[in-house]
Amino acid sequence: MRYYIIAGEASGDLHGSNLMKGILKEDPSAEFRFWGGDLMQSMGGTLVKHYRELAFMGFAEVILNLKTILSNIKFCKNDITQFKPDAIIFIDYPGFNMRIAKWAKRNNIPTHYYISPQIWAWKENRIKAIKRDFDKMYVILPFEKDFYENKHNFPVAFVGHPLIDAIKNRTITDTSKFKADNNLSEKPIIALLPGSRKQEISKMLSVMLSVIKDFPDYQFVIAGAPSQEYEFYKQFLNNEQVKFVSNKTYDLLSVATAALVTSGTATLETALFKVPEVVLYKGSWVSYQIAKRILTLKYISLVNLIMDKEVVTELIQDDCNAEKIKRELTKILDSDNRQELLANYNLLEQKLGGEGASDKTAKLIVNALKR
């Protein structure tokens, strides 16, 4: 069968490649045409557009690139029409994907959505379009099933979280080699995960690094984002206690003793590596005031949202300061507090449904098409 897949971000490329691998197990003659990246391309098929061409973040950037975005939507519809797929598989990336799904549904092309947009956090009114335009949805967070089925009467399949597979299937880090290759000492490591965008990184690293003098027996290692050059990070590397690794976050987490993490998917990745963490978020006053009014969540970290309780401490806005970071980091370095946290991490992994999210999703998609 023919599958047209649309993934517009680096995470979508990772999950899309694993999904393609799963589909090939169920349908060895599968033909793929896709929007994605290098990982999806390694699975075969035809890469139509790379996600690097699609990365428009924030209201202003979207407005400035509106002509390109509209052109991409038109091109995508024409490309799908020529390919004549048996199904379109959408991976997250809701702003673009939901527009294509609306058109696809009208043209009687089966629509499958893998990884729900976070409408439980904001833009809940998107549920109308989701119910109208998608034949099947595969969700990766346990509370999403309840949200869709019980609150909105829309059946979905909970398949587990693909990060579990991504972490379990990676090459095991050689600790000594990793430290030697990256000029790290034998001091225990506190990993700093400050985000991926320049403005966010600058703000978060400034506050994260404000506590290094209080922990002289540790080295603080910045996880560099693949989207940023080393030159950008040099301004933060003016203390011998601060080190840097680029695009090696999983290797870093595998050897870290603790972590300071900017809110986002990284909070869940850190927990799955069983690294005690403090979750931080600090935005501009205006952004924070807007977010406070739009978001209706008890927590900002995926760890706490999934567990429905405060497992990891969240320091938000005014609470995100040197004094409180020092206090909470000291707590998670204490052995008793660490044991409780690690026990909760084990429960978290169980709630996420274990391994095989991509294979489960692939089987459900292929079986639905066969029927």
Coordinates of C-alpha atoms in Angstrom, one line a residue:
M1 CA 0.0 0.0 0.0
R2 CA 1.0 3.6 -0.4
Y3 CA 1.5 5.9 2.6
Y4 CA 1.9 9.7 2.5
I5 CA 3.5 10.9 5.8
I6 CA 3.8 14.5 7.1
A7 CA 6.2 15.2 9.9
G8 CA 7.3 18.9 10.3
E9 CA 9.8 18.8 13.1
A10 CA 12.9 16.9 14.3
S11 CA 10.9 14.9 16.8
G12 CA 8.4 13.9 14.1
D13 CA 11.3 12.7 11.9
L14 CA 12.4 10.4 14.7
H15 CA 9.0 9.0 15.5
G16 CA 8.1 8.9 11.8
S17 CA 11.2 6.7 11.0
N18 CA 10.3 4.3 13.7
L19 CA 6.7 4.2 12.5
M20 CA 7.9 3.5 8.9
K21 CA 10.0 0.6 10.3
G22 CA 6.9 -0.8 12.0
I23 CA 4.7 -0.4 8.8
L24 CA 7.3 -2.4 6.8
K25 CA 7.0 -5.3 9.2
E26 CA 3.3 -5.4 8.6
D27 CA 3.3 -4.4 4.9
P28 CA 6.7 -5.3 3.4
S29 CA 5.7 -3.8 0.0
A30 CA 4.8 -0.4 1.5
E31 CA 5.6 2.7 -0.6
F32 CA 6.4 5.9 1.3
R33 CA 6.3 9.5 0.2
F34 CA 6.9 12.0 3.1
W35 CA 7.7 15.3 4.6
G36 CA 10.3 14.7 7.3
G37 CA 14.1 14.4 7.7
D38 CA 17.2 12.3 7.5
L39 CA 16.0 9.5 9.8
M40 CA 12.8 9.0 7.7
Q41 CA 14.9 9.1 4.5
S42 CA 17.1 6.3 5.8
M43 CA 14.0 4.1 5.8
G44 CA 13.5 4.4 2.1
G45 CA 10.8 6.1 0.0
T46 CA 10.8 9.7 -1.3
L47 CA 11.5 12.7 0.9
V48 CA 9.4 15.6 -0.5
K49 CA 10.4 18.4 1.9
H50 CA 12.9 18.5 4.8
Y51 CA 11.5 19.7 8.2
R52 CA 14.3 22.3 8.2
E53 CA 12.3 24.2 5.5
L54 CA 9.2 24.2 7.6
A55 CA 10.4 25.5 11.0
F56 CA 8.4 28.7 11.5
M57 CA 8.0 29.3 15.3
G58 CA 5.9 32.0 16.9
F59 CA 3.2 34.4 15.7
A60 CA 5.5 37.0 14.1
E61 CA 7.6 34.4 12.1
V62 CA 4.4 32.7 10.8
I63 CA 3.1 36.1 9.6
L64 CA 6.4 37.0 7.9
N65 CA 6.5 33.6 6.1
L66 CA 2.8 33.3 5.4
K67 CA 3.3 33.3 1.6
T68 CA 5.8 30.3 1.9
I69 CA 3.4 28.4 4.2
L70 CA 0.4 28.8 1.9
S71 CA 2.6 27.8 -1.0
N72 CA 3.6 24.6 0.9
I73 CA 0.0 23.8 1.6
K74 CA -0.9 24.1 -2.1
F75 CA 2.1 22.1 -3.1
C76 CA 1.3 19.4 -0.6
K77 CA -2.2 18.9 -1.8
N78 CA -1.0 18.6 -5.4
D79 CA 1.7 16.2 -4.4
I80 CA -0.8 14.0 -2.6
T81 CA -3.2 14.0 -5.5
Q82 CA -0.4 12.8 -7.9
F83 CA 0.8 10.1 -5.5
K84 CA -2.7 8.7 -4.8
P85 CA -1.9 7.3 -1.3
D86 CA -4.0 4.6 0.4
A87 CA -3.7 6.8 3.5
I88 CA -2.1 10.0 4.9
I89 CA -0.4 9.7 8.2
F90 CA 0.0 13.0 10.1
I91 CA 2.6 13.2 12.9
D92 CA 1.9 16.1 15.4
Y93 CA 2.6 19.5 13.6
P94 CA -1.0 20.6 13.9
G95 CA -0.9 24.0 12.3
F96 CA -0.1 22.5 8.9
N97 CA -1.4 19.0 9.3
M98 CA -4.9 20.0 10.3
R99 CA -5.3 22.1 7.1
I100 CA -4.2 19.2 4.9
A101 CA -6.5 16.8 6.8
K102 CA -9.5 19.0 6.2
W103 CA -8.8 18.9 2.5
A104 CA -8.0 15.1 2.5
K105 CA -11.2 14.2 4.3
R106 CA -13.2 16.1 1.6
N107 CA -11.4 14.1 -1.0
N108 CA -12.1 10.7 0.7
I109 CA -8.5 9.9 1.5
P110 CA -8.1 8.0 4.8
T111 CA -6.6 10.2 7.5
H112 CA -4.6 8.8 10.5
Y113 CA -3.2 11.1 13.2
Y114 CA -0.2 9.9 15.2
I115 CA 0.7 12.0 18.3
S116 CA -2.1 14.3 19.3
P117 CA -1.8 18.1 19.3
Q118 CA -1.8 19.3 22.9
I119 CA -5.4 20.6 22.8
W120 CA -5.8 19.6 26.4
A121 CA -3.5 22.5 27.2
W122 CA -4.8 25.1 24.8
K123 CA -6.9 25.5 21.7
E124 CA -9.4 22.9 22.9
N125 CA -11.8 24.1 20.3
R126 CA -9.7 22.2 17.7
I127 CA -11.6 19.1 18.8
K128 CA -14.4 19.9 16.3
A129 CA -12.0 19.8 13.4
I130 CA -10.3 16.7 14.8
K131 CA -13.6 14.8 15.0
R132 CA -14.6 15.9 11.6
D133 CA -11.3 15.4 9.7
F134 CA -9.5 12.3 11.2
D135 CA -10.6 8.7 10.8
K136 CA -8.2 7.4 13.5
M137 CA -6.0 9.0 16.2
Y138 CA -3.2 7.3 18.1
V139 CA -2.2 9.1 21.3
I140 CA 1.0 8.8 23.4
L141 CA 0.0 10.1 26.8
P142 CA -2.3 8.1 29.0
F143 CA -4.6 11.0 30.1
E144 CA -5.2 11.9 26.5
K145 CA -7.4 8.8 26.0
D146 CA -9.7 9.9 28.8
F147 CA -9.7 13.5 27.5
Y148 CA -10.8 12.5 24.0
E149 CA -13.1 9.6 24.8
N150 CA -14.8 10.7 28.1
K151 CA -14.8 14.4 27.6
H152 CA -15.3 14.7 23.9
N153 CA -16.8 11.3 22.8
F154 CA -14.0 10.7 20.2
P155 CA -12.5 7.2 20.3
V156 CA -8.7 7.1 20.2
A157 CA -6.0 4.4 20.6
F158 CA -3.4 4.8 23.4
V159 CA -0.3 3.3 22.0
G160 CA 2.3 4.3 24.6
H161 CA 5.1 6.8 24.3
P162 CA 7.7 6.5 21.4
L163 CA 10.4 8.1 23.6
I164 CA 10.6 4.8 25.5
D165 CA 11.7 3.0 22.3
A166 CA 14.0 5.8 21.2
I167 CA 15.8 5.7 24.6
K168 CA 15.9 1.9 24.9
N169 CA 17.1 1.3 21.3
R170 CA 19.9 3.9 21.4
T171 CA 23.6 2.9 21.5
I172 CA 24.7 2.6 25.1
T173 CA 27.1 5.3 26.1
D174 CA 30.7 4.5 27.1
T175 CA 31.0 6.8 30.1
S176 CA 34.8 7.0 30.1
K177 CA 35.0 7.7 26.4
F178 CA 32.2 10.2 26.5
K179 CA 33.9 12.2 29.3
A180 CA 37.3 12.1 27.6
D181 CA 35.9 13.1 24.2
N182 CA 34.1 16.1 25.7
N183 CA 36.8 17.3 28.1
L184 CA 34.7 16.4 31.2
S185 CA 36.3 15.7 34.6
E186 CA 35.5 12.9 37.0
K187 CA 33.3 15.2 39.1
P188 CA 29.6 14.2 39.2
I189 CA 27.6 16.0 36.5
I190 CA 24.6 18.3 36.7
A191 CA 23.1 18.5 33.3
L192 CA 21.6 21.8 32.0
L193 CA 18.9 21.5 29.4
P194 CA 18.0 25.1 28.6
G195 CA 15.8 24.6 25.5
S196 CA 16.4 25.0 21.8
R197 CA 15.6 28.7 20.8
K198 CA 18.2 31.4 21.4
Q199 CA 16.1 33.7 23.5
E200 CA 14.9 30.8 25.7
I201 CA 18.5 29.4 26.0
S202 CA 19.9 32.8 27.0
K203 CA 17.3 33.5 29.7
M204 CA 17.3 30.0 31.1
L205 CA 21.1 29.5 31.2
S206 CA 21.6 32.8 33.0
V207 CA 19.4 31.6 35.8
M208 CA 20.7 28.0 35.8
L209 CA 24.3 29.1 36.0
S210 CA 23.6 31.5 38.9
V211 CA 23.9 28.5 41.3
I212 CA 27.3 27.0 40.2
K213 CA 29.2 28.6 43.0
D214 CA 27.0 26.8 45.6
F215 CA 28.0 23.4 44.2
P216 CA 31.8 23.4 43.8
D217 CA 32.0 19.6 43.9
Y218 CA 30.0 19.2 40.7
Q219 CA 30.5 20.1 37.0
F220 CA 27.7 21.7 35.2
V221 CA 27.3 20.5 31.6
I222 CA 25.2 22.4 29.0
A223 CA 23.3 20.2 26.5
G224 CA 23.7 22.1 23.2
A225 CA 20.7 22.0 20.9
P226 CA 21.4 20.8 17.3
S227 CA 19.7 23.9 16.0
Q228 CA 22.4 26.2 17.5
E229 CA 26.1 26.8 16.8
Y230 CA 28.8 26.4 19.4
E231 CA 29.7 30.1 18.9
F232 CA 26.3 31.1 20.5
Y233 CA 27.1 29.1 23.7
K234 CA 30.7 30.4 24.1
Q235 CA 29.3 33.4 26.1
F236 CA 28.2 31.0 28.9
L237 CA 31.5 29.0 29.1
N238 CA 33.6 31.5 31.1
N239 CA 33.9 29.3 34.2
E240 CA 36.0 26.1 34.3
Q241 CA 33.1 24.5 36.3
V242 CA 30.9 24.8 33.2
K243 CA 31.3 22.4 30.2
F244 CA 29.4 22.0 27.0
V245 CA 28.4 19.1 24.7
S246 CA 26.5 19.5 21.4
N247 CA 23.6 17.3 20.2
K248 CA 24.4 14.6 22.7
T249 CA 21.6 15.1 25.2
Y250 CA 20.9 11.4 25.7
D251 CA 24.6 10.6 26.3
L252 CA 24.7 13.4 28.8
L253 CA 21.6 12.3 30.6
S254 CA 22.9 8.7 30.8
V255 CA 25.9 9.9 32.9
A256 CA 24.3 12.8 34.9
T257 CA 23.6 12.8 38.6
A258 CA 20.9 15.5 38.4
A259 CA 19.5 18.0 35.9
L260 CA 18.0 21.5 35.6
V261 CA 15.5 21.3 32.8
T262 CA 13.5 23.9 30.9
S263 CA 9.8 22.9 30.7
G264 CA 9.1 20.8 27.6
T265 CA 9.6 17.2 26.3
A266 CA 13.0 17.3 27.9
T267 CA 11.4 16.9 31.3
L268 CA 10.0 13.5 30.3
E269 CA 13.2 12.4 28.6
T270 CA 15.2 13.3 31.8
A271 CA 12.7 11.2 33.9
L272 CA 13.0 8.2 31.6
F273 CA 16.8 8.3 32.0
K274 CA 16.0 8.2 35.8
V275 CA 17.8 11.5 36.5
P276 CA 16.4 13.6 39.4
E277 CA 15.5 17.0 38.0
V278 CA 14.2 20.5 38.8
V279 CA 11.9 21.9 36.1
L280 CA 12.3 25.6 35.3
Y281 CA 10.4 28.1 33.2
K282 CA 10.9 31.9 32.9
G283 CA 9.5 33.9 30.1
S284 CA 9.0 37.6 29.5
W285 CA 6.4 39.3 31.7
V286 CA 4.0 39.7 28.8
S287 CA 4.4 36.1 27.5
Y288 CA 3.9 34.8 31.0
Q289 CA 0.7 36.8 31.6
I290 CA -0.7 35.6 28.2
A291 CA 0.2 31.9 29.0
K292 CA -1.4 32.2 32.5
R293 CA -4.7 33.1 30.9
I294 CA -4.6 30.6 28.0
L295 CA -3.3 27.5 29.8
T296 CA -5.6 25.7 32.2
L297 CA -3.2 23.1 33.5
K298 CA -2.2 22.3 37.1
Y299 CA 1.4 21.6 36.0
I300 CA 3.8 22.6 33.2
S301 CA 6.0 19.5 33.1
L302 CA 4.9 16.3 31.4
V303 CA 6.1 14.2 34.3
N304 CA 3.7 15.9 36.7
L305 CA 0.8 16.0 34.2
I306 CA 1.1 12.2 33.5
M307 CA 1.4 11.3 37.2
D308 CA -1.3 13.9 38.2
K309 CA 0.8 15.0 41.2
E310 CA 4.0 17.0 41.8
V311 CA 6.7 14.4 41.3
V312 CA 9.3 17.0 40.2
T313 CA 9.5 20.5 41.5
E314 CA 8.5 23.2 39.1
L315 CA 9.9 26.7 39.6
I316 CA 8.0 29.1 37.4
Q317 CA 8.6 32.8 36.6
D318 CA 9.3 34.7 39.9
D319 CA 10.0 31.4 41.7
C320 CA 12.7 30.6 39.1
N321 CA 15.6 32.3 41.0
A322 CA 19.0 31.3 42.4
E323 CA 17.8 30.9 46.0
K324 CA 15.0 28.5 45.1
I325 CA 17.0 26.6 42.5
K326 CA 19.8 26.1 45.0
R327 CA 17.3 24.8 47.6
E328 CA 15.6 22.3 45.2
L329 CA 18.8 21.1 43.6
T330 CA 20.2 20.4 47.1
K331 CA 17.1 18.3 47.9
I332 CA 17.4 16.1 44.8
L333 CA 21.1 15.5 45.5
D334 CA 20.1 14.1 48.9
S335 CA 19.9 10.3 48.8
D336 CA 16.6 9.9 50.6
N337 CA 14.8 12.4 48.3
R338 CA 16.4 10.7 45.2
Q339 CA 15.0 7.3 46.2
E340 CA 11.4 8.6 46.4
L341 CA 11.8 10.4 43.1
L342 CA 13.3 7.3 41.3
A343 CA 10.4 5.2 42.6
N344 CA 7.9 7.7 41.0
Y345 CA 9.9 7.6 37.8
N346 CA 9.4 3.8 37.6
L347 CA 5.6 4.3 38.0
L348 CA 5.7 7.0 35.3
E349 CA 7.3 4.6 32.9
Q350 CA 4.6 2.0 33.6
K351 CA 1.9 4.5 33.0
L352 CA 3.4 5.4 29.6
G353 CA 2.6 1.9 28.4
G354 CA 5.9 0.2 27.9
E355 CA 7.8 -0.4 24.7
G356 CA 6.5 -0.7 21.1
A357 CA 4.5 2.5 20.5
S358 CA 5.6 2.7 16.8
D359 CA 4.9 -1.0 16.1
K360 CA 1.5 -0.9 17.8
T361 CA 0.5 2.2 15.7
A362 CA 1.8 0.6 12.5
K363 CA -0.2 -2.5 13.1
L364 CA -3.4 -0.5 13.8
I365 CA -2.9 1.6 10.7
V366 CA -2.2 -1.3 8.3
N367 CA -5.1 -3.4 9.8
A368 CA -7.5 -0.5 9.4
L369 CA -6.6 -0.1 5.8
K370 CA -6.9 -3.8 5.1
R371 CA -10.4 -3.8 6.5

